[in-house]
Every structure is written in structure tokens, then in C-alpha cells.
CSV table of C-alpha atoms and ligand atoms in Angstrom, one decimal:
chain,number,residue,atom,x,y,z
G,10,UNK,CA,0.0,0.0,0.0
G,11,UNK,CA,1.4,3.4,-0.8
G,12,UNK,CA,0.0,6.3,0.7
G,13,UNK,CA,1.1,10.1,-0.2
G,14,UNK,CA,0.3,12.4,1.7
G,15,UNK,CA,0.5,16.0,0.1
G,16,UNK,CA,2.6,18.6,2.8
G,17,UNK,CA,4.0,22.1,4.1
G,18,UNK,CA,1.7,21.7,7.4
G,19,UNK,CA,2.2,20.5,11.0
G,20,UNK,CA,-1.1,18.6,10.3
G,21,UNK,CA,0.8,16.4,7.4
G,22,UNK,CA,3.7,15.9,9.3
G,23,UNK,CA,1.5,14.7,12.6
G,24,UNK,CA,0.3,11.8,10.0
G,25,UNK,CA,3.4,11.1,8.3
G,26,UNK,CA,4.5,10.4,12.2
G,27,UNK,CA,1.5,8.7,12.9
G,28,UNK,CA,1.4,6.2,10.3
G,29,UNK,CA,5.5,5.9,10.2
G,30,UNK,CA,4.9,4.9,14.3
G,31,UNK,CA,4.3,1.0,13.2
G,32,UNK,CA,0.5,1.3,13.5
G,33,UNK,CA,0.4,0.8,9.9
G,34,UNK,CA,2.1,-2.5,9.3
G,35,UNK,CA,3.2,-2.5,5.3
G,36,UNK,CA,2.3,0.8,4.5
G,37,UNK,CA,4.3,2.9,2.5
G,38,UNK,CA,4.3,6.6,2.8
G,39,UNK,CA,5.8,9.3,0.8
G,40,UNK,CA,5.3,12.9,1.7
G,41,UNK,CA,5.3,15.6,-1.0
G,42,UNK,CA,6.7,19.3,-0.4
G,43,UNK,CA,6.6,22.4,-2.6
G,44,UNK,CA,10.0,23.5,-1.6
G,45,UNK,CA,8.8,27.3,-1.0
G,46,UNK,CA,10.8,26.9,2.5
G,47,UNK,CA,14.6,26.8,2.3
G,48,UNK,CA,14.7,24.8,5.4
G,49,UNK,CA,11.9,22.3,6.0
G,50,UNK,CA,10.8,20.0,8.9
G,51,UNK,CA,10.6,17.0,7.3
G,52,UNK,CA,8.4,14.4,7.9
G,53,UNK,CA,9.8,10.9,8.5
G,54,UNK,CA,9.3,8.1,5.6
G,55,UNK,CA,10.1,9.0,2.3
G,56,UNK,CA,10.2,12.5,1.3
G,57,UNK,CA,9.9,14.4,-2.5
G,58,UNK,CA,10.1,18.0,-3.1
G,59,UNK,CA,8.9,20.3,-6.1
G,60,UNK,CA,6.0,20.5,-7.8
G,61,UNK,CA,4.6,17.4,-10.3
G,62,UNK,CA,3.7,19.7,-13.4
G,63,UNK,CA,0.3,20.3,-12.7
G,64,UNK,CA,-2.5,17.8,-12.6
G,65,UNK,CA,-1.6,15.5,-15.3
G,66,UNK,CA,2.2,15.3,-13.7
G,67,UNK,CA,0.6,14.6,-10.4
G,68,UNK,CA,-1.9,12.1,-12.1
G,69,UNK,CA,1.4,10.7,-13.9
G,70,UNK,CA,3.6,10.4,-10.3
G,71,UNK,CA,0.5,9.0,-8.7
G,72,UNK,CA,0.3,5.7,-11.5
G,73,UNK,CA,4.2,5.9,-12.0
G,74,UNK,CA,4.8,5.3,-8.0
G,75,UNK,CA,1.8,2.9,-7.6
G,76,UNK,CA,0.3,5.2,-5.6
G,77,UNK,CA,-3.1,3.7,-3.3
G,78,UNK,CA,-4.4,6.6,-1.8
G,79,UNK,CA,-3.8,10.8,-1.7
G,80,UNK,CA,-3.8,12.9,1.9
G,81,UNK,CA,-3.9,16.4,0.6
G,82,UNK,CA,-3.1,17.9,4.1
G,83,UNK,CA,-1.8,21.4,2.7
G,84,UNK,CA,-2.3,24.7,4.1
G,85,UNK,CA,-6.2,26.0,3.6
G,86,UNK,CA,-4.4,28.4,1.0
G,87,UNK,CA,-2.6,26.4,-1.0
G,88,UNK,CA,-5.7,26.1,-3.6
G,89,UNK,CA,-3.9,25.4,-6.6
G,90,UNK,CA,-2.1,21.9,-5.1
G,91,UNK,CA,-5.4,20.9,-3.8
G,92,UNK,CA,-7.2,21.5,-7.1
G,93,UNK,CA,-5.1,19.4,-9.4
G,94,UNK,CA,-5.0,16.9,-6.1
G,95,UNK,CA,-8.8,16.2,-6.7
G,96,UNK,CA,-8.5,16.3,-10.9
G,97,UNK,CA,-5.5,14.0,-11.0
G,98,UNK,CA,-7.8,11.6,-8.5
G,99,UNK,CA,-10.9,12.0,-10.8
G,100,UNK,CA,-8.3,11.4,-13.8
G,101,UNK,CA,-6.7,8.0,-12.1
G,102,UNK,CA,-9.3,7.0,-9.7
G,103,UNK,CA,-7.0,6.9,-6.7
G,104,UNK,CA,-9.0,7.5,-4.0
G,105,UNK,CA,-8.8,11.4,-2.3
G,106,UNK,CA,-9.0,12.5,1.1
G,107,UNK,CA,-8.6,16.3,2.5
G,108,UNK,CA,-7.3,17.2,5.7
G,109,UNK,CA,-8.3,20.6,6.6
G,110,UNK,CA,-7.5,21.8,10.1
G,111,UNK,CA,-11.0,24.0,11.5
G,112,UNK,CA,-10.6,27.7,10.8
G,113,UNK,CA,-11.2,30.3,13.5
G,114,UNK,CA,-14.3,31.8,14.8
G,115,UNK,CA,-14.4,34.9,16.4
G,116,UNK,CA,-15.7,35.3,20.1
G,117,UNK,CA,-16.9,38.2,22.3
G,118,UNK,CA,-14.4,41.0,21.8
G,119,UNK,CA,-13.1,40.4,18.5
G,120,UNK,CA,-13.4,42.7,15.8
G,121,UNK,CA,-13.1,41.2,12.4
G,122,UNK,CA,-13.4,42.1,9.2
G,123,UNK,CA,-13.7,39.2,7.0
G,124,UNK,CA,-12.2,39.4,3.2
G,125,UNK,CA,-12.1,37.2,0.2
G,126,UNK,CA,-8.6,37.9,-0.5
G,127,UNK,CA,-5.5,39.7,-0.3
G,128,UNK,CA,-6.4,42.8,-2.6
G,129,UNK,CA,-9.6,43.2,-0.6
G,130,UNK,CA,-7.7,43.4,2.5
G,131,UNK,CA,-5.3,45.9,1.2
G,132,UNK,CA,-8.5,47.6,0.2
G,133,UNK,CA,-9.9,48.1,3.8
G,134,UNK,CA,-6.6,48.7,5.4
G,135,UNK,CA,-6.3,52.2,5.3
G,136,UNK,CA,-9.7,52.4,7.1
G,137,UNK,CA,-8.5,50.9,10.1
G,138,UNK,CA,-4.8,51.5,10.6
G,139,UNK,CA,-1.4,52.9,10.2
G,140,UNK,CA,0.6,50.6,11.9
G,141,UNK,CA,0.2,46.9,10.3
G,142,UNK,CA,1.2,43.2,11.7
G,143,UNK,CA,0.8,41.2,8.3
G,144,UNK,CA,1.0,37.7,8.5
G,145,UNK,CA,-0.4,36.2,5.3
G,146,UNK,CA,3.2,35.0,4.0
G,147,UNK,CA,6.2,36.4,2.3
G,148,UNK,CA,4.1,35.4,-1.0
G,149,UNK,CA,1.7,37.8,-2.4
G,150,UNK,CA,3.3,40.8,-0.8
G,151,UNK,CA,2.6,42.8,-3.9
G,152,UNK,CA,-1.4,43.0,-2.6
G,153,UNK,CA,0.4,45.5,-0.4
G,154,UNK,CA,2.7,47.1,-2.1
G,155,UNK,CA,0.9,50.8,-3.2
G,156,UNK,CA,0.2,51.7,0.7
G,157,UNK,CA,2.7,54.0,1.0
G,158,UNK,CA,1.1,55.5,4.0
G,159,UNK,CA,1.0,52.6,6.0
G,160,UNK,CA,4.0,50.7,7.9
G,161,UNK,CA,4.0,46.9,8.1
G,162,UNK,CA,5.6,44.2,10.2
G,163,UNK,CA,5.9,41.3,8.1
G,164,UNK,CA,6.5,38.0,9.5
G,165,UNK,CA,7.5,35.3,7.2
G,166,UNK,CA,9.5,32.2,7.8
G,167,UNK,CA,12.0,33.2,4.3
G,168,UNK,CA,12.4,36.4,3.1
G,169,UNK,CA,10.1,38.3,1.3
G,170,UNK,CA,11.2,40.0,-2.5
G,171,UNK,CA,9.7,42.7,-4.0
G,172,UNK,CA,7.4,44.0,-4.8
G,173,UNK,CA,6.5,44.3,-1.0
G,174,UNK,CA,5.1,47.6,0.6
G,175,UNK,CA,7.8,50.5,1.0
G,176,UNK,CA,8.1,51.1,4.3
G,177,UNK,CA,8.3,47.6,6.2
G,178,UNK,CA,10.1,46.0,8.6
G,179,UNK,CA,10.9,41.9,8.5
G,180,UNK,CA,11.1,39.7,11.3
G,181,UNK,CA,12.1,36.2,10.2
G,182,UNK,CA,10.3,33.0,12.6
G,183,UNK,CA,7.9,30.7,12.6
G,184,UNK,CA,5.2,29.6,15.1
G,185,UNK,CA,4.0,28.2,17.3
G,186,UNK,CA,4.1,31.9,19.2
G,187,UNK,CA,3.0,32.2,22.2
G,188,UNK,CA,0.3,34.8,23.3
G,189,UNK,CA,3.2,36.6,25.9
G,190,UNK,CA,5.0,37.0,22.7
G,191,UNK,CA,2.6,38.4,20.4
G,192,UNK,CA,1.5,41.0,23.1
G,193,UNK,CA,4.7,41.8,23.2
G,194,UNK,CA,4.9,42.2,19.8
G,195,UNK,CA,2.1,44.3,19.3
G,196,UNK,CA,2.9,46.7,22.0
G,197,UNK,CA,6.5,47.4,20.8
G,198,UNK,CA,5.7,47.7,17.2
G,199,UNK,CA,2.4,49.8,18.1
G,200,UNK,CA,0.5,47.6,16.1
G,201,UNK,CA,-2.7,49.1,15.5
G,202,UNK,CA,-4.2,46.4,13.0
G,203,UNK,CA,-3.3,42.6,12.4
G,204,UNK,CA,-3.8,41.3,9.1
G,205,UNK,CA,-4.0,37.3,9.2
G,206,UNK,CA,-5.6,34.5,6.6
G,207,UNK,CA,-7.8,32.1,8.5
G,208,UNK,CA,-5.3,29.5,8.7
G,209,UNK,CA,-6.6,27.6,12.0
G,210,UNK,CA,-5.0,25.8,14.2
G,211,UNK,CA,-3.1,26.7,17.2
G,212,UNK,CA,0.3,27.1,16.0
G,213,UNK,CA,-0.4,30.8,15.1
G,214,UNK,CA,-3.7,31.7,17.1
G,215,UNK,CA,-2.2,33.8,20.1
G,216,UNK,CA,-2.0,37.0,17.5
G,217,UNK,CA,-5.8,36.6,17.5
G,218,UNK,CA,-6.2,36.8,21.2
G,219,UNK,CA,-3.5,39.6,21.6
G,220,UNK,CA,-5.1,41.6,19.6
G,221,UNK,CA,-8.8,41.0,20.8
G,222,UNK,CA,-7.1,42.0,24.7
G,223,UNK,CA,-5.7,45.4,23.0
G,224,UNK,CA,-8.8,46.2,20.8
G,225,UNK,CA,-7.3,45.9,17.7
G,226,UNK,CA,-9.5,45.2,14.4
G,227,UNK,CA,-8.1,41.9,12.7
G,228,UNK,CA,-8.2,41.7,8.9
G,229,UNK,CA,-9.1,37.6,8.0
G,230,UNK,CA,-8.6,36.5,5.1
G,231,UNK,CA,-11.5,34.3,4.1
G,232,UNK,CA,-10.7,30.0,3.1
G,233,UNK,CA,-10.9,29.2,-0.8
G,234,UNK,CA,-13.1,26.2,-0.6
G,235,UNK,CA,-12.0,22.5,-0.5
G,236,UNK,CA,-13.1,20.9,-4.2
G,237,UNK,CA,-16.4,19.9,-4.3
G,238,UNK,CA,-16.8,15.9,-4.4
G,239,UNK,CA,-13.4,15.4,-2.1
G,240,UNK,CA,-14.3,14.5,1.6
G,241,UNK,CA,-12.4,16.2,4.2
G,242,UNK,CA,-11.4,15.6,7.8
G,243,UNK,CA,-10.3,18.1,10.4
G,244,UNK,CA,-6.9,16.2,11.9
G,245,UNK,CA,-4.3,13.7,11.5
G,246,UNK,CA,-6.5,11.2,13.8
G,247,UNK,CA,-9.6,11.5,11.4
G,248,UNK,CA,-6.9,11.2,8.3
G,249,UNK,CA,-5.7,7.8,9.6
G,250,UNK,CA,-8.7,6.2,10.3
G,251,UNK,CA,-9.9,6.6,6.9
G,252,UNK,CA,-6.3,5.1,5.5
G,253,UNK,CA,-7.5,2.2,8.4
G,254,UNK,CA,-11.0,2.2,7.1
G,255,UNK,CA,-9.8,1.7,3.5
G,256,UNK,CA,-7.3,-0.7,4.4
G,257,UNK,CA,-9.7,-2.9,5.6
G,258,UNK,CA,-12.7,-2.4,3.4
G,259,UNK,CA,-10.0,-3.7,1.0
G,260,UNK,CA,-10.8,-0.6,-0.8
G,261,UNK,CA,-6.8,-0.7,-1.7
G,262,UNK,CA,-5.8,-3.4,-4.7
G,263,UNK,CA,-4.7,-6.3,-3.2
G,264,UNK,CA,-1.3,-6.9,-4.1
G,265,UNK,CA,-1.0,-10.5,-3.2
G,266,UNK,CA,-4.5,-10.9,-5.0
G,267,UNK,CA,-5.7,-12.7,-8.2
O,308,NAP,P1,-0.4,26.3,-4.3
O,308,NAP,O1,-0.5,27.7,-4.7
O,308,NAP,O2,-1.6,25.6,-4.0
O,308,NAP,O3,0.5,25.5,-5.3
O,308,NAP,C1,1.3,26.0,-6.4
O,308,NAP,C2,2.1,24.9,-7.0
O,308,NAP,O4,3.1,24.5,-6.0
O,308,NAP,C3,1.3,23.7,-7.3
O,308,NAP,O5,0.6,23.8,-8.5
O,308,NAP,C4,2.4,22.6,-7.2
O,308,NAP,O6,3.2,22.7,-8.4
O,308,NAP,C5,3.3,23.1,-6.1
O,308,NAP,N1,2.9,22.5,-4.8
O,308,NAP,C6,2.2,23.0,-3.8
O,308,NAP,N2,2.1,22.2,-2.8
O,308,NAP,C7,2.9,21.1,-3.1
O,308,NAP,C8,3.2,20.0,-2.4
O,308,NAP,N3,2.8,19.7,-1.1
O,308,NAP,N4,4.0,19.0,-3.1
O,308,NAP,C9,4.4,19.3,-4.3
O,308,NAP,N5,4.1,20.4,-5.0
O,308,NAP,C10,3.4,21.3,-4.4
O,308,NAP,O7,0.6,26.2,-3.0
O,308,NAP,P2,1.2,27.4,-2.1
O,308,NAP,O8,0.1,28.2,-1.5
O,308,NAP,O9,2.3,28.1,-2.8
O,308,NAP,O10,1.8,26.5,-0.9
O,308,NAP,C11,3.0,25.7,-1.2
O,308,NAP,C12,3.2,24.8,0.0
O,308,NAP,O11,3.4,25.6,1.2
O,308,NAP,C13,2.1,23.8,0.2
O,308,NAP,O12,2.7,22.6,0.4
O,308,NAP,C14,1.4,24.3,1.5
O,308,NAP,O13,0.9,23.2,2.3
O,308,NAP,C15,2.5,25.1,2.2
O,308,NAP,N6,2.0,26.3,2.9
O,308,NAP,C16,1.3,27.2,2.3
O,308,NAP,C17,0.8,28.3,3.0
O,308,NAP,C18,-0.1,29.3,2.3
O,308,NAP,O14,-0.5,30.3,3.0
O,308,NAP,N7,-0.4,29.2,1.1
O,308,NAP,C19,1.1,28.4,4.3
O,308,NAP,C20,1.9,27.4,5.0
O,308,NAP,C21,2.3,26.4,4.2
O,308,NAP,P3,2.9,21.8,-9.7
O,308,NAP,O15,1.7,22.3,-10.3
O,308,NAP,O16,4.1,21.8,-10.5
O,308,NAP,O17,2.6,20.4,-9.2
């Protein structure tokens, strides 16, 4: 059985751990990453990096490499991966599966303004702040890049290139953070408005709950939705037990079979 589970999360990793732990007796597991980060944490198992060449390369790997069943456990964002994930599955037939990790819902004190993308977000910035914490990624920078009245803190875990906003400072790390942390940030940067996408998870959640306890409006960044027809699960847990399920519904070829 050969499993490949698509990556660039903590969720994807947690699975590739999971299932490399011995639970799975005879599976095979290869996780797949972009390579947008120079220095990855990679997974245990087998490990391929850089992009297939679209949905017919991924449908190609995926009969090249005997491949049983997808995990497409990348980020929320990453729509592009996950769309030519459920083509090259309609195009081979290898069963699909989407890990998702919940987004966030706001609670009592939180002001957010929800957006459909980056451009809208630049869009209501200047509405609601001088002083910006962006942390949508060093990609896509260039949705930014005409507010010349507005100073941002960008976090990314590489550097961002241009075109990025003018007047910007970088601060290179990746989560988890911790809510003492992001205060801090916020207070000695004089953070007056957070920009985030609605990634989930707890990795990167404390910025939320820093800025509800200073009053600062939060810019989120709306989900693009998960293909339609693909199922999707919200954790690692959920993403194994269908692998188990399928496994023994002998919903895998057999390999010893007729
Ligand atoms: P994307 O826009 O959906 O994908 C662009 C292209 O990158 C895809 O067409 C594919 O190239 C390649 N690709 C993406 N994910 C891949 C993977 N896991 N394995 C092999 N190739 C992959 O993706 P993105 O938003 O740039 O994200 C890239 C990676 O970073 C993803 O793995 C994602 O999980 C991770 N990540 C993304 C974000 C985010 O905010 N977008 C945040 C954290 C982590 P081909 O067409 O050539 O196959």
C-alpha cells in the first residue's frame, strides 16, 4: 500500500509520524513538499520535493509510484495543489482524502473584518490603521505594495522579495508563538491592525487573542473552498482512520490478490 500524503503543514507531518509509528504495518508513505521553504521540517518516511507539473504530472507520479491513496493535508491556502489533487484523482481513480485543520471563529471582543482575499484586505486597510502586523506569508506581498502611508511588520518564515510595501520591517520566525510573545509584539511595534488569513490551528492563534485583549481590528482573510466531491477531515487522527478504514474495506488493490 502506498500512501502520499501532500505537505507544508504541521497537520501532514503529525500523520506522516503517525502512520511511520508502526500502526500501519506495510504501508508505504511518501510525503510531498513544494520547496517554497529553504529549510523544511521533514516528515519521517520518504520525502519528494517540487512541484509534479500540474495535474496531469501529479496524475502521472501518482500511476508511476503505484500510488493507493492521496492525503492532501496542505495549508487552507494552497488552492492550486489541492485543485489538481482532486483532478489528477478523478483522472486515475486513486482515492482522495482532504485534511483541513478548522478555521477560527471569532468570540466576544473580536473585531473582524472578513475578506475574500489579499487585494480586498489591502483595500480596507487604510480604514482601520497605520501601523500593520501582516501575516499572510512572504508570497503575495505585492497586494500591499501601493500603501505608502502605511508601515508593516511582516512576518514570514524566508524572506520576502519585491514588490512588497515600502516602508516595512521583517522579522524572520515561525510559530508556534506564544500569546506573551505576540502582546509583546504588538505593544512594541504599536500595532494598530493585524492582518492574518484564516489559517486555524493553534500554532499561530495567540496574534488573535492579543489583539482581541488590545482592541485591535483583525483583517481575516476568508478560506478558498475545498473541491467539491473530495471529503475532508479536520486532523491527522480523522486522516488515519480513513487510511484504516480503507485498508480494511480492502478498498486498496490487493497486491498478493488474483
Ligand atoms: P499552491 O499555490 O496551491 O500550489 C502552487 C504549486 O506548487 C502547485 O501547483 C504545485 O506545483 C506546487 N505544490 C504546492 N504544494 C505542493 C506539495 N505539497 N508538493 C508538491 N508540489 C506542491 O501552493 P502554495 O500556497 O504556494 O503552498 C505551497 C506549499 O506551502 C504547500 O505545500 C502548502 O501546504 C505550504 N504552505 C502554504 C501556505 C499558504 O499560506 N499558502 C502556508 C503554509 C504552508 P505543480 O503544479 O508543478 O505540481
Amino acid at each position: 500500500m502506498h500512501v502520499l500524503i501532500l505537505g507544508g503543514t504541521a497537520e501532514a507531518r503529525s500523520l506522516a509520524e503517525s502512520l511511520a509509528a508502526g500502526t500501519h504495518p506495510g504501508l508505504r508513505v511518501t510525503s510531498s513538499l513544494a520547496g517554497r521553504v529553504s529549510t523544511p521540517r521533514l516528515p519521517p518516511g520518504e520525502v519528494r520535493v517540487g512541484g509534479f507539473g500540474g495535474a496531469e504530472g501529479l496524475a502521472r507520479w501518482l500511476s508511476e509510484h503505484a500510488v493507493d491513496a492521496v492525503v492532501d493535508a496542505t495549508h487552507p491556502f494552497a488552492g492550486t495543489i489541492s485543485s489538481n489533487a482532486a483532478s489528477a484523482a478523478a483522472i486515475t481513480g486513486v482515492p482522495l482524502l482532504a485534511l483541513r485543520r478548522p478555521g477560527w471563529t471569532p468570540v466576544a471582543g473580536d473585531v473582524w473584518h472578513a475578506t475574500g482575499s489579499l487585494e480586498e484586505a489591502a483595500g480596507l486597510l487604510p480604514a482601520l490603521g497605520r501601523r500593520v502586523f501582516l501575516t499572510t506569508g512572504r508570497l503575495g506581498l505585492a497586494a500591499f505594495a501601493a500603501l505608502d502611508d502605511l508601515w508593516f511588520l511582516v512576518r514570514s518564515v524566508d524572506a520576502p522579495q519585491a514588490p512588497a510595501p515600502a516602508r516595512m520591517e521583517v522579522l524572520l520566525d515561525r510559530g508556534p508563538f506564544t500569546l506573551r510573545g505576540e502582546r509583546e509584539l504588538l505593544r512594541r511595534h504599536a500595532v494598530d491592525v493585524v492582518v492574518t488569513k484564516d489559517s486555524g490551528g493553534e500554532a499561530t492563534a495567540p496574534k488573535l487573542t492579543a489583539a482581541r485583549e488590545a482592541g485591535l481590528p483583525v483583517v481575516v482573510i476568508r478560506r478558498p473552498p475545498v473541491p467539491s466531491g473530495v471529503p475532508v477531515v479536520p486532523g491527522p487522527e480523522a486522516a488515519a482512520a480513513w487510511l484504516d478504514e480503507r485498508l480494511h474495506r480492502g478498498a486498496f488493490p490487493d497486491p498478493g490478490g488474483p
